[in-house]
mmCIF file of C-alpha atoms and ligand atoms in Angstrom:
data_model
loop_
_atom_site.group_PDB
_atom_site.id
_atom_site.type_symbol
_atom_site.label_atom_id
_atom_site.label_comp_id
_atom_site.label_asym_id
_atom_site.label_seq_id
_atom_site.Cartn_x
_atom_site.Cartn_y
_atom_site.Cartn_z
ATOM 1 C CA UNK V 164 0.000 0.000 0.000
ATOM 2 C CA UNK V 165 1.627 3.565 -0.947
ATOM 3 C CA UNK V 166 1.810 5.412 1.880
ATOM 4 C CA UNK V 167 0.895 8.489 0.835
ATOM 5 C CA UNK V 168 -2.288 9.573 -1.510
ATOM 6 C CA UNK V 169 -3.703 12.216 -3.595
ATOM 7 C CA UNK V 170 -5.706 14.505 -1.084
ATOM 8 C CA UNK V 171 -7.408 16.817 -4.288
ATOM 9 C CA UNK V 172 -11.215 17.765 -2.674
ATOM 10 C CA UNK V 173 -9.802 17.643 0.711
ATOM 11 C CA UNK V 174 -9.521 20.720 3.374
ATOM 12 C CA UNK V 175 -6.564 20.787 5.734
ATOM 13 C CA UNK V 176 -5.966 23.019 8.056
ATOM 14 C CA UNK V 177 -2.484 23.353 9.864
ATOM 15 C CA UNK V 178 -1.412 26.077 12.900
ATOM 16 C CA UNK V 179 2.047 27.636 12.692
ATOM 17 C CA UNK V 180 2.002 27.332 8.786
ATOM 18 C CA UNK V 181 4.027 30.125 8.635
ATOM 19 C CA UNK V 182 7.382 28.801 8.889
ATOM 20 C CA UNK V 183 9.147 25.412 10.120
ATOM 21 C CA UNK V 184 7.597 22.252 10.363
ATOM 22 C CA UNK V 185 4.295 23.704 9.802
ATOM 23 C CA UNK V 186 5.223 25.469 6.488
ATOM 24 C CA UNK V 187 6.796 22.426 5.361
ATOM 25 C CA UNK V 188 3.775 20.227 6.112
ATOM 26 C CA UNK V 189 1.457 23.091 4.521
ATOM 27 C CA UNK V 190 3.793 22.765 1.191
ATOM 28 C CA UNK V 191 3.345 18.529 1.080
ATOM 29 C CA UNK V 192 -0.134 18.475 1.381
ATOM 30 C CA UNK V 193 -0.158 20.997 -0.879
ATOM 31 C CA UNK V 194 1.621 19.169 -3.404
ATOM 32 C CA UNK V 195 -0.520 16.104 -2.964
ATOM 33 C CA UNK V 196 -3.324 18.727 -4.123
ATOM 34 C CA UNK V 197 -5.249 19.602 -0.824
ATOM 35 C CA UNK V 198 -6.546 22.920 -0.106
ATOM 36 C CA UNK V 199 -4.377 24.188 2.713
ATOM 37 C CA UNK V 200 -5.369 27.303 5.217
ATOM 38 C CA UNK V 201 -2.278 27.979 7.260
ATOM 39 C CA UNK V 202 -2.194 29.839 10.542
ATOM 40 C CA UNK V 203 0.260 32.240 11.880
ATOM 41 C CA UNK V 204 -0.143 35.342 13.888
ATOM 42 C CA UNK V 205 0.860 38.370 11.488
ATOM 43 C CA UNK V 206 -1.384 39.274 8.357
ATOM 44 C CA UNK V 207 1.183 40.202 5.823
ATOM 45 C CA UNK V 208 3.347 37.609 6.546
ATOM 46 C CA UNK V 209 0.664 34.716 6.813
ATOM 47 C CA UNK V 210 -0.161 35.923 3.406
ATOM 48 C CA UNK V 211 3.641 36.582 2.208
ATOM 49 C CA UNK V 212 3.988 32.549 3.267
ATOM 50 C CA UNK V 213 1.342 31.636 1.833
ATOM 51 C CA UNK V 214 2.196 32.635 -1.702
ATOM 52 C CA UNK V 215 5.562 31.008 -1.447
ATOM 53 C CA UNK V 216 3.364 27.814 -0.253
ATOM 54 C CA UNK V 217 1.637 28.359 -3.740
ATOM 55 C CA UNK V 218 4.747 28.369 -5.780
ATOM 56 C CA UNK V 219 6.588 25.531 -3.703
ATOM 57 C CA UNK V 220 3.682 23.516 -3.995
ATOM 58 C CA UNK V 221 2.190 24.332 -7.685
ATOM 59 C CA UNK V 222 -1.208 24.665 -5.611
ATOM 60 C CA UNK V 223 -2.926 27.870 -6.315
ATOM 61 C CA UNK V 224 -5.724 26.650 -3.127
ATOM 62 C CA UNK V 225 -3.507 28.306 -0.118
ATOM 63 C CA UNK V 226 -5.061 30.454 2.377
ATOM 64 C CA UNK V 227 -3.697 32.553 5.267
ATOM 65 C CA UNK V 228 -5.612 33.250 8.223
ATOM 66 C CA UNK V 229 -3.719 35.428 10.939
ATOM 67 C CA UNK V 230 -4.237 35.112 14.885
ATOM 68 C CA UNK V 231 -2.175 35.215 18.022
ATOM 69 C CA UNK V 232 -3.256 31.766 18.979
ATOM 70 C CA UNK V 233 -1.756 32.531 23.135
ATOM 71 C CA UNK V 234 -5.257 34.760 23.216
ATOM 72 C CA UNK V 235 -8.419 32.389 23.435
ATOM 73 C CA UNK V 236 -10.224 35.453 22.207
ATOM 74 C CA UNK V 237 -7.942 34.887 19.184
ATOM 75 C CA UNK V 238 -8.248 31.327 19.006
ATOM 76 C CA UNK V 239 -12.147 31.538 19.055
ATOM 77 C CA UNK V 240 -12.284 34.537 15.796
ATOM 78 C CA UNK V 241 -9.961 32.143 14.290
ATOM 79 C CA UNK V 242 -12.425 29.345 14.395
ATOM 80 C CA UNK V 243 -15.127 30.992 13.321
ATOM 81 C CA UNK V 244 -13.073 32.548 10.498
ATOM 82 C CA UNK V 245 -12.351 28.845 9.130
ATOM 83 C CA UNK V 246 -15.777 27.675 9.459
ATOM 84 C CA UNK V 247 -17.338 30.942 7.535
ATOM 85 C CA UNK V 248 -14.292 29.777 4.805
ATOM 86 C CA UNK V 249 -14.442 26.006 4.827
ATOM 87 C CA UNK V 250 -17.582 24.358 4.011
ATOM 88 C CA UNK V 251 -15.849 20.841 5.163
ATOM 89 C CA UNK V 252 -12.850 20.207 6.819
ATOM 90 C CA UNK V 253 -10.982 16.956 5.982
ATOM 91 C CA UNK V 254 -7.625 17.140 8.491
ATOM 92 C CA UNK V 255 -6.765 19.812 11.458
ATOM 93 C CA UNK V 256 -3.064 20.008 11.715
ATOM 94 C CA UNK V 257 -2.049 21.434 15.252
ATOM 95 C CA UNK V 258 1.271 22.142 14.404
ATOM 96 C CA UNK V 259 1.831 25.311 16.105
ATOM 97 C CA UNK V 260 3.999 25.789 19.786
ATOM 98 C CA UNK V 261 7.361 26.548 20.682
ATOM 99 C CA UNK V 262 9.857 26.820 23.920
ATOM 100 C CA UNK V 263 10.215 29.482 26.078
ATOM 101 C CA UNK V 264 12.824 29.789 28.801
ATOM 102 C CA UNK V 265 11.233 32.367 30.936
ATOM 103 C CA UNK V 266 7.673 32.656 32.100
ATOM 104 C CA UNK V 267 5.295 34.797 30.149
ATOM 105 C CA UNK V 268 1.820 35.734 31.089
ATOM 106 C CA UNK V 269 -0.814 35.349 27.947
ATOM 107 C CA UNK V 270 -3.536 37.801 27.318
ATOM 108 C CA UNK V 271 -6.168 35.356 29.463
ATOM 109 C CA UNK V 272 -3.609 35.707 32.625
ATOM 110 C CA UNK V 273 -2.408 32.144 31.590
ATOM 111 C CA UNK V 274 1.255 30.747 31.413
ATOM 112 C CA UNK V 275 2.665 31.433 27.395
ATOM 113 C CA UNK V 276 3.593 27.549 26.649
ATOM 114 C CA UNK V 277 0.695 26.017 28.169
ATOM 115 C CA UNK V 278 -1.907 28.103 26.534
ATOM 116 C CA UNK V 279 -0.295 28.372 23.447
ATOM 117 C CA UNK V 280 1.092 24.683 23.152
ATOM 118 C CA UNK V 281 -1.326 22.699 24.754
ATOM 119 C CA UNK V 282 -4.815 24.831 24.798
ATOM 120 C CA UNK V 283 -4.995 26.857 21.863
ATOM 121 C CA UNK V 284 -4.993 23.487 19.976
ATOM 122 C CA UNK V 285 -7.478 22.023 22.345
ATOM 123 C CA UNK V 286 -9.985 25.148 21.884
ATOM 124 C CA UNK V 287 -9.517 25.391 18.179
ATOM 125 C CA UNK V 288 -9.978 21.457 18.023
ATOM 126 C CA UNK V 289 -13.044 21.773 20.002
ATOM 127 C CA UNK V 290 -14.688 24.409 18.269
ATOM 128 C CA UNK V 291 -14.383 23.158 14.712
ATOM 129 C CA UNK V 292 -14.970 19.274 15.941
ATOM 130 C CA UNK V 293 -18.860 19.468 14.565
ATOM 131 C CA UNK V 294 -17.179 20.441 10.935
ATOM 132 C CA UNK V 295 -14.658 17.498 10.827
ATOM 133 C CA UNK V 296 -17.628 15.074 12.425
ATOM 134 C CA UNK V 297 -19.724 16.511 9.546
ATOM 135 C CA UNK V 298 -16.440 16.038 6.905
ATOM 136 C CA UNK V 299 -15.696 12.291 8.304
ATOM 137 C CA UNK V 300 -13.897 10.541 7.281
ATOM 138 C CA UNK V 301 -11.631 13.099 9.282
ATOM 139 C CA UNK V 302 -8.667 13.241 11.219
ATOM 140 C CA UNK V 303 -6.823 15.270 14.011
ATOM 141 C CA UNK V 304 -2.980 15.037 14.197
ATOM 142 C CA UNK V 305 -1.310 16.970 16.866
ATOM 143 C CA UNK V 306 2.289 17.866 16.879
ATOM 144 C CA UNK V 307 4.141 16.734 20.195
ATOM 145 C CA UNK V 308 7.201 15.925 21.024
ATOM 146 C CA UNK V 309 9.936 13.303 22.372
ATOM 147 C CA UNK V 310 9.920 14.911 25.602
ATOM 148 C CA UNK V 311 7.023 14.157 25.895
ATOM 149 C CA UNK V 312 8.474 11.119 27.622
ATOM 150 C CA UNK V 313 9.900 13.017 30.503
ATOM 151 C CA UNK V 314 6.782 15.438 30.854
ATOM 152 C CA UNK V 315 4.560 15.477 34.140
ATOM 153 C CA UNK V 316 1.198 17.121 34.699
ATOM 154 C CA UNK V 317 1.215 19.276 37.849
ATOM 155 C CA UNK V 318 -2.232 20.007 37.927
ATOM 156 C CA UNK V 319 -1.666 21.565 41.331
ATOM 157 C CA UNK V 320 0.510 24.202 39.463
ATOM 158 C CA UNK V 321 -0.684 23.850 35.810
ATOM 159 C CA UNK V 322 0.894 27.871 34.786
ATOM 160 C CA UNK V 323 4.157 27.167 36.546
ATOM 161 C CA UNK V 324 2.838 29.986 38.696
ATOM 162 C CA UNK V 325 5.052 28.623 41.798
ATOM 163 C CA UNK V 326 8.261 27.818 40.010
ATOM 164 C CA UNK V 327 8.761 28.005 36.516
ATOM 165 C CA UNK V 328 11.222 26.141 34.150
ATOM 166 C CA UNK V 329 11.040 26.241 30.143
ATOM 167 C CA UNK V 330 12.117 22.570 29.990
ATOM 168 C CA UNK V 331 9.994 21.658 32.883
ATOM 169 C CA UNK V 332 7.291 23.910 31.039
ATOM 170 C CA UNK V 333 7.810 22.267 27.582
ATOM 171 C CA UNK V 334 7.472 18.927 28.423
ATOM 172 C CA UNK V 335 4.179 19.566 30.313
ATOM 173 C CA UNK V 336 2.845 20.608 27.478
ATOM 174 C CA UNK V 337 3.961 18.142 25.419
ATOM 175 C CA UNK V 338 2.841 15.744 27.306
ATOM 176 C CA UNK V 339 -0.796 17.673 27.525
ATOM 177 C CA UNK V 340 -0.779 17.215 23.881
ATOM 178 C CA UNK V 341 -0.917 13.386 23.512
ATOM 179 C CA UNK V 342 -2.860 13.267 26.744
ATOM 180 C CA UNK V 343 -5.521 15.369 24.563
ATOM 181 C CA UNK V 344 -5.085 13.388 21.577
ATOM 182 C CA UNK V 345 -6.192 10.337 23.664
ATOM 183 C CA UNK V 346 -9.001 11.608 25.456
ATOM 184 C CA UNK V 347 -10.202 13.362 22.034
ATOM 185 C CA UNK V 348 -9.300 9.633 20.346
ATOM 186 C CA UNK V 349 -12.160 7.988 22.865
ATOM 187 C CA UNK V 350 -14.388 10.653 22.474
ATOM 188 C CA UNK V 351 -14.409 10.439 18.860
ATOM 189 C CA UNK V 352 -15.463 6.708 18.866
ATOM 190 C CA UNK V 353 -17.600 5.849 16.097
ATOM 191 C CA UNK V 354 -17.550 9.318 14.466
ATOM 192 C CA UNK V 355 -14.952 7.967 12.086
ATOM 193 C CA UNK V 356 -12.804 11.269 13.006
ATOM 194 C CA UNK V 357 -9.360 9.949 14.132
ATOM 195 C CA UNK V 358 -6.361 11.751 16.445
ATOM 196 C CA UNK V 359 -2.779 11.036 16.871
ATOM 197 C CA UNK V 360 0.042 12.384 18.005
ATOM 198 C CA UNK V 361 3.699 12.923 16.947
ATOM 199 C CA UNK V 362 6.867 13.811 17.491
ATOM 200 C CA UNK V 363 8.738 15.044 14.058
ATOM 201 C CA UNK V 364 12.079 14.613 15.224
ATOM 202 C CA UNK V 365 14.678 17.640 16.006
ATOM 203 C CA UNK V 366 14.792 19.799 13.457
ATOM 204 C CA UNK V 367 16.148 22.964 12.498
ATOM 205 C CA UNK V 368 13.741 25.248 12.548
ATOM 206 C CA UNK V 369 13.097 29.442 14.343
ATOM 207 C CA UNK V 370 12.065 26.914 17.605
ATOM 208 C CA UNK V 371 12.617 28.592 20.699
ATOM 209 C CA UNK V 372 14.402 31.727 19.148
ATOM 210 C CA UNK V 373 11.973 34.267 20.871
ATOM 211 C CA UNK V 374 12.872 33.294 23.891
ATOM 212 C CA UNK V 375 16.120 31.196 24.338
ATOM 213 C CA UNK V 376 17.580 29.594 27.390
ATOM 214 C CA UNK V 377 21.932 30.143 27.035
ATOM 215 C CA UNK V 378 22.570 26.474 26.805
ATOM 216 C CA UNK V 379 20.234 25.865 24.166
ATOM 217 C CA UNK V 380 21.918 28.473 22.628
ATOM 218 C CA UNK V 381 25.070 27.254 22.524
ATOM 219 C CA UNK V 382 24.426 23.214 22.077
ATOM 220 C CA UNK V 383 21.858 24.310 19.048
ATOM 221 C CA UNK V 384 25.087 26.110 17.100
ATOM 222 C CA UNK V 385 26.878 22.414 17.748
ATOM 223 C CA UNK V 386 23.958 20.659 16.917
ATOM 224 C CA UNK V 387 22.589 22.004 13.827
ATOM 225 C CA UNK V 388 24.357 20.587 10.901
ATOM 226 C CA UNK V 389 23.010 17.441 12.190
ATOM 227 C CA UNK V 390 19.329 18.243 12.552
ATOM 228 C CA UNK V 391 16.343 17.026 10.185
ATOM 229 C CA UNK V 392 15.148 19.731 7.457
ATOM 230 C CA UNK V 393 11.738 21.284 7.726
ATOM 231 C CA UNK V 394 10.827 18.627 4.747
ATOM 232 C CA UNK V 395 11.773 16.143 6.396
ATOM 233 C CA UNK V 396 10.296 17.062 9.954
ATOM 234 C CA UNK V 397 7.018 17.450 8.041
ATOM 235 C CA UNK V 398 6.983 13.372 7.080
ATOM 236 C CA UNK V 399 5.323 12.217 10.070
ATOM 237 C CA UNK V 400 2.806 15.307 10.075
ATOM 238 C CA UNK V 401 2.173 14.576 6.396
ATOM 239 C CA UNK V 402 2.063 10.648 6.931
ATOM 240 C CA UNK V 403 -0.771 10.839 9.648
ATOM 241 C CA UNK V 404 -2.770 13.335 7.706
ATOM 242 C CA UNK V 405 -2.822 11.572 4.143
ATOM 243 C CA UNK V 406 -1.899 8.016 4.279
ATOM 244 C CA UNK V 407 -4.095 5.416 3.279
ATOM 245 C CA UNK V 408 -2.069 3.377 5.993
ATOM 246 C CA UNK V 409 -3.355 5.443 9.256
ATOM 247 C CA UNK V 410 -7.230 5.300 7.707
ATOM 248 C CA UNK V 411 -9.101 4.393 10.509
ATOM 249 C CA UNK V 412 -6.163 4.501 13.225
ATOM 250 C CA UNK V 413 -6.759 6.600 16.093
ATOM 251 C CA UNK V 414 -5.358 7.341 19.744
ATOM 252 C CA UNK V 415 -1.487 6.623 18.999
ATOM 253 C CA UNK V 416 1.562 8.440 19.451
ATOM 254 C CA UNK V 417 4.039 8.332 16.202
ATOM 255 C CA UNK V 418 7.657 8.896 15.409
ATOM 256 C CA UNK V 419 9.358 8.519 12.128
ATOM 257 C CA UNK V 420 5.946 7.256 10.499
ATOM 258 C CA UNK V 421 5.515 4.517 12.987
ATOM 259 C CA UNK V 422 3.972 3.590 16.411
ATOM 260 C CA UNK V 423 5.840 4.364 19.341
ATOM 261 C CA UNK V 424 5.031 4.002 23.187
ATOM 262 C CA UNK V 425 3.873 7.436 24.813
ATOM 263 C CA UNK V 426 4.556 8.551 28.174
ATOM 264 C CA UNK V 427 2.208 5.585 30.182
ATOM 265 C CA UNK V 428 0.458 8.870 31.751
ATOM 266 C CA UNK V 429 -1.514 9.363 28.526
ATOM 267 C CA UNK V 430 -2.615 6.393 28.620
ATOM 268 C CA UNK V 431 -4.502 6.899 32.280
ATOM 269 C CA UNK V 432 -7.875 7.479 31.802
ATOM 270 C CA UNK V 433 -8.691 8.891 34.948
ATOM 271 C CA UNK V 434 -5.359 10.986 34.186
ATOM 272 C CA UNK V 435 -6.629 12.227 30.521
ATOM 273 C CA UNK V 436 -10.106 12.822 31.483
ATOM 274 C CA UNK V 437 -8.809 15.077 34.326
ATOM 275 C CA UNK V 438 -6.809 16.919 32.424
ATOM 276 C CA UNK V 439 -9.499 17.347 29.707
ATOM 277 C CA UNK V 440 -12.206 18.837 32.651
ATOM 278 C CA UNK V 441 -9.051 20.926 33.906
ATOM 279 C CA UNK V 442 -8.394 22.396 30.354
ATOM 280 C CA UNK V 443 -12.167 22.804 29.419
ATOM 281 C CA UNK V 444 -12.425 25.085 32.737
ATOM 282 C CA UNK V 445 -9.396 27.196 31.420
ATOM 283 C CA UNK V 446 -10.891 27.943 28.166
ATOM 284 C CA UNK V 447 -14.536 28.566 29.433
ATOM 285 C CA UNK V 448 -16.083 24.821 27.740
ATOM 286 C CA UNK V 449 -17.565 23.505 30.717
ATOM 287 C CA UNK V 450 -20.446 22.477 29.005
ATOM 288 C CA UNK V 451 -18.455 20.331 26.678
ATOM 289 C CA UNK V 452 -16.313 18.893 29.233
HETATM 290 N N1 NAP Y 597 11.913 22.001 15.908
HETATM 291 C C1 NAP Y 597 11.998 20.882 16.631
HETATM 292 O O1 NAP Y 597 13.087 20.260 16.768
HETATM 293 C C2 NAP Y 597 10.778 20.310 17.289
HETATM 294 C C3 NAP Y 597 10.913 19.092 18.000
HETATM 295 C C4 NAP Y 597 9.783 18.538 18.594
HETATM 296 C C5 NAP Y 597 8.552 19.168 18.477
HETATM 297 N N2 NAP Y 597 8.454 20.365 17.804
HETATM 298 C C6 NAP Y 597 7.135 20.989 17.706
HETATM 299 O O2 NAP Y 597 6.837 21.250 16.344
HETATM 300 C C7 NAP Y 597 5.926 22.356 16.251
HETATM 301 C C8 NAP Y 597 6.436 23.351 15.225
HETATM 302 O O3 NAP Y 597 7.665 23.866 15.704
HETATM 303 P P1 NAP Y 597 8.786 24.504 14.767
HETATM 304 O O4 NAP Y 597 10.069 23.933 15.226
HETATM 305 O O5 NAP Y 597 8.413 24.424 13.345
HETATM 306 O O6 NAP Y 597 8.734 26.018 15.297
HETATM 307 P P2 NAP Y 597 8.888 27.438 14.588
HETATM 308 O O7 NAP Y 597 9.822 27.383 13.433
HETATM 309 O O8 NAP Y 597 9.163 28.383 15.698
HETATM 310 O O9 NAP Y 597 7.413 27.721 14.010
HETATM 311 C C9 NAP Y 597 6.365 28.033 14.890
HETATM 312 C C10 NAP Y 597 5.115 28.391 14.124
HETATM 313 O O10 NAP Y 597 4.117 28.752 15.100
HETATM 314 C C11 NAP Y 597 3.658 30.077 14.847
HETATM 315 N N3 NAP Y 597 3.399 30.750 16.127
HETATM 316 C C12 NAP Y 597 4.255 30.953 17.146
HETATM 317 N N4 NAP Y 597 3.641 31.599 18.143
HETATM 318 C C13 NAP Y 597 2.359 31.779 17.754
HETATM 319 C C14 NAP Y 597 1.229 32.377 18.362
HETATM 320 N N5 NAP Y 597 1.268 32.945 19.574
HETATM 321 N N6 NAP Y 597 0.062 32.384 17.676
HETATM 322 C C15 NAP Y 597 -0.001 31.839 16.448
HETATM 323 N N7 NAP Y 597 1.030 31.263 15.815
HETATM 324 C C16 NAP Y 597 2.197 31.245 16.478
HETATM 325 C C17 NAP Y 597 4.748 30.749 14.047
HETATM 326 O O11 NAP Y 597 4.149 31.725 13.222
HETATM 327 P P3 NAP Y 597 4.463 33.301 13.221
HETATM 328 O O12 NAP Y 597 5.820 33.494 13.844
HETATM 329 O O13 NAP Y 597 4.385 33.667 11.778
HETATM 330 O O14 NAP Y 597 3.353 33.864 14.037
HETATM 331 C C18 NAP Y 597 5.255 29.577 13.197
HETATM 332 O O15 NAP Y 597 4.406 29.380 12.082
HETATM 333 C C19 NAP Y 597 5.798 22.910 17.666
HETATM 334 O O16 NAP Y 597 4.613 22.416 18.246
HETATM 335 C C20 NAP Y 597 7.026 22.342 18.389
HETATM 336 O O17 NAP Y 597 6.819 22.219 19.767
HETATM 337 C C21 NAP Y 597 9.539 20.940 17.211
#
């Protein structure tokens, strides 16, 4: 079975299209002939990307839609912007997050990489859910990481409000994200809409620029001949969104196109559910929690 197919008549969707992994996932599916919205936060530039998605890709069907996705006032006009645009909606890429190694309050009060990394893509998922349920077969594929492994949920200090590291910080919400992509997986059963999550390998890419730690820094100079490409940090993203080989697989965690064991933490219900009522509560869905 190739694993890859045509995706001409599909929608895709995919946050942090603007540059990185994200770009480089918007320009594949692209290629295989999807139409492609890509997110990123300024106007001009979403739109400057996406024409050089167009001529990457030879697909005139790009479209930029520009939010700060750390504001869930943001998140929310961005939703509704992509429903008024999309009729259907065949794949939601939540690509977008980063590192940062101080603590940053959001425009909600909230801690920077938890709302940005972990909640923005569970609001946005949330509020266009009815439109891939309605577009089945559909699927959800959110971008995590390896470090995911390490990560721990504190929910007793969620916004690293007490003490505050931007490793410690990271991996939280890393973790949050296949925790999420669970929950969502279970909740989704029988709607023939699937989630999984990923990690796309280390990859040279503006990650972690706006804020860097010094070390980082320094072992990311040492590092980066030896990092994947954008392209090739895409594969995964690409893999789980098109393949005729993930139809109908749901509530995994992926690396280098194949199953890999997550964190054993996502896999606690009582765990995934609680972080799915804590995260509904911070984003005002109680009444779909
Ligand atoms: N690079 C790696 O080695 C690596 C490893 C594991 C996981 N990841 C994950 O892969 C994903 C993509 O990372 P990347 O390395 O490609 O990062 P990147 O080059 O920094 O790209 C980040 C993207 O997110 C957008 N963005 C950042 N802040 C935003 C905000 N507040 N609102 C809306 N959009 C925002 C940026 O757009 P604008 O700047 O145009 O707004 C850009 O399109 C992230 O989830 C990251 O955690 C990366």
């Amino acid at each position: 079975m190739p694993d890859i197919r045509p995706m001409a008549g599909k929608v895709v969707l995919v946050t942090g299209g603007t540059g990185g992994i994200g770009k480089a996932t918007a320009i594949g599916l692209a290629a295989l002939g999807a139409r492609v919205g890509i997110t990123g936060r300024d106007l001009a530039r979403t739109a400057q990307v996406a024409a050089e998605i167009r001529a990457a890709s030879g697909n005139p069907a790009i479209d930029g839609f520009a939010a700060d996705m750390s504001s869930q006032a943001e998140v929310r006009r961005l939703a509704a912007a992509v429903l008024d645009a999309y009729p259907r909606l065949d794949v939601l890429v939540n690509n977008v997050g980063g590192f940062w190694a101080h603590r940053h309050p959001t425009a909600d009060g909230l801690e920077h990489t938890f709302a940005l990394n972990h909640l923005a893509s569970f609001l946005l998922t949330n509020l266009l859910l009815d439109r891939l349920k309605s577009s089945a077969p559909a699927r959800v594929v959110n971008v995590s990481s390896h470090v995911q492994a390490e990560g721990r949920i504190d929910f007793d200090d969620l916004q690293g409000a007490r003490a505050y590291s931007g490793q410690t910080a990271y991996s939280q919400s890393k973790l949050a994200t296949v925790m999420f992509t669970n929950e969502l997986a279970r909740r989704l059963e029988g709607t023939r809409v699937t989630a999984n999550s990923l990690h796309p390998g280390v990859v040279r890419t503006n990650f972690g620029a706006e804020d860097q730690a010094w070390l980082f820094t320094v072992v990311s100079q040492v590092v980066l001949p030896f990092l994947k490409t954008p392209a090739r940090g895409a594969e995964t993203s690409i893999y789980l969104a098109s393949s005729p080989e993930t139809d109908g697989v749901t509530g995994q965690f992926f690396a280098n196109k194949k199953v890999k064991a997550a964190n054993k933490v996502a896999n606690d219900l009582e765990m995934t559910a609680r972080l799915w009522k804590a995260s509904a509560d911070l984003v005002g869905m109680r009444a779909i929690s």
